[in-house]
Amino acid sequence: PPIDFVDKSGQHAGIAADYLSLLEKRLGVKFIPRVSPKFKDMLEKVMQGSLPVGSTISFKKDRAEKLLFTQPFFEVQKVIITRDDSAKITDIKNLYGKTVAIEDGFLTMKLLQEHHPEIKLLPFDSTLTALQKVSWGEADAYVGNQAVADWLKRENQLTNLRIVADAGLGTGPQNFAISKTNPEWAPLRDIIDKTLNAVTLAEHQRIERRWLSGQEESEPDKLELTDEEKRWISENPVIRVGGESNWPPFDRTAENGKWVGITPDYLSLVVNRLGLKVELVTEPSWSEKLELLRDRKLDMMGSMSYTEERAEYLSFTGPYFTSPYVIVTRKAVESISGLKSLNNKTVAMEKDYFLTGKLQKDYKKINLFLVGQTIEALKAVSDGRADAYIGNRAVVAYLMEKE
């Protein structure tokens, strides 16, 4: 993403999908997506002819022996990405002798092997994995597609990564490629080129705005409620909501007393469209708010993970946000690489949090040091009272930066 991917609903999405949609409308044809787990697998299928067309394949001489390339439908910028705390890097030669995470089989990998053999390449099956390895300190840098990296950094809370320089490898043209195995498919290349030439500047800009800046202009879908739902809203105009006072960026109490963060932003969208009002409760501890929910003195919580125990007295909506869990240690600690390496060590965790319960149940060899809030757990790690903390990456990144 945002160029060529399968979205959460299982649909083909992104810049390539939008151009395919344009081609379908102009030509009166239907393109049927066939998803491969790896780029190399997809490329091989198109070269062998088991798939007639491939998406987002850059031109290369050896590929052209088996493929016909259309003109590019999109050009990507190739950049160098490092961690915020990395030594200053201003061009590709600063990476000589260093480890660069890269996507296996991508054209960028071939270019680095040919023109910069002094760089140690660490290939992975996906851009996300490559970026994560840089974020976690297992590689010095990533070299590749700026649009994809920006998207993945944002979606996966890789907040300690930054673009430091142009990679000096030129732009990356994104083409459609037609298999040469069956000569009957050859005319499709010229047909696609003719259609792409007819795409207007406004159409190009609309697609790029949609996927690169999130500025697609659209009205929200009309909300269709049943008579029963409308009646319930009229009978329950005020909802008592439990919010966290210090769990940023999801929810916290600002200096002016206002409840702010990702959770209240989503909830505001919901209640405004439904005509509801919120009675907010933030002061009690997390454990106390759970008791208020059990006693029906609160109607709902703003941010909570599903567990079977909670489902006995709570109904859960679908998720409005997902974020990975990470292990946090002091910088001097290098021996912790996963959950098993935490056996017999002390891990600071929040009392009654979802993940705390999972550790208590499934990882009994880990010694838990229970605290009231996430910031207390991080401080316990920082000052040596605990060896590690496990929690939500978005929250961890925010609190480490602010505190």
GROMACS .gro file of C-alpha atoms in nm, residues 241-246 252-254 257-259 280-289 292 298 301 372-373:
model
   27
  241VAL     CA    1  -1.868   0.670   2.869
  242GLY     CA    2  -1.554   0.567   3.056
  243GLY     CA    3  -1.236   0.723   2.922
  244GLU     CA    4  -0.870   0.700   3.017
  245SER     CA    5  -0.702   1.009   3.161
  246ASN     CA    6  -0.348   0.915   3.051
  252ARG     CA    7  -0.617   1.137   2.776
  253THR     CA    8  -0.728   1.443   2.967
  254ALA     CA    9  -0.570   1.762   2.828
  257GLY     CA   10  -0.979   1.931   3.100
  258LYS     CA   11  -1.095   1.820   2.756
  259TRP     CA   12  -1.091   1.449   2.667
  280LEU     CA   13  -1.771   1.135   3.039
  281VAL     CA   14  -1.610   0.958   3.336
  282THR     CA   15  -1.226   0.956   3.343
  283GLU     CA   16  -1.117   0.991   3.708
  284PRO     CA   17  -1.142   0.634   3.847
  285SER     CA   18  -0.865   0.384   3.779
  286TRP     CA   19  -0.899   0.127   3.500
  287SER     CA   20  -0.994  -0.145   3.750
  288GLU     CA   21  -1.256   0.082   3.908
  289LYS     CA   22  -1.405   0.164   3.567
  292LEU     CA   23  -1.860   0.053   3.716
  298LEU     CA   24  -2.119   0.316   3.298
  301MET     CA   25  -1.578   0.225   2.745
  372GLY     CA   26  -0.188   0.143   3.756
  373GLN     CA   27  -0.094   0.317   3.429
   0.00000   0.00000   0.00000
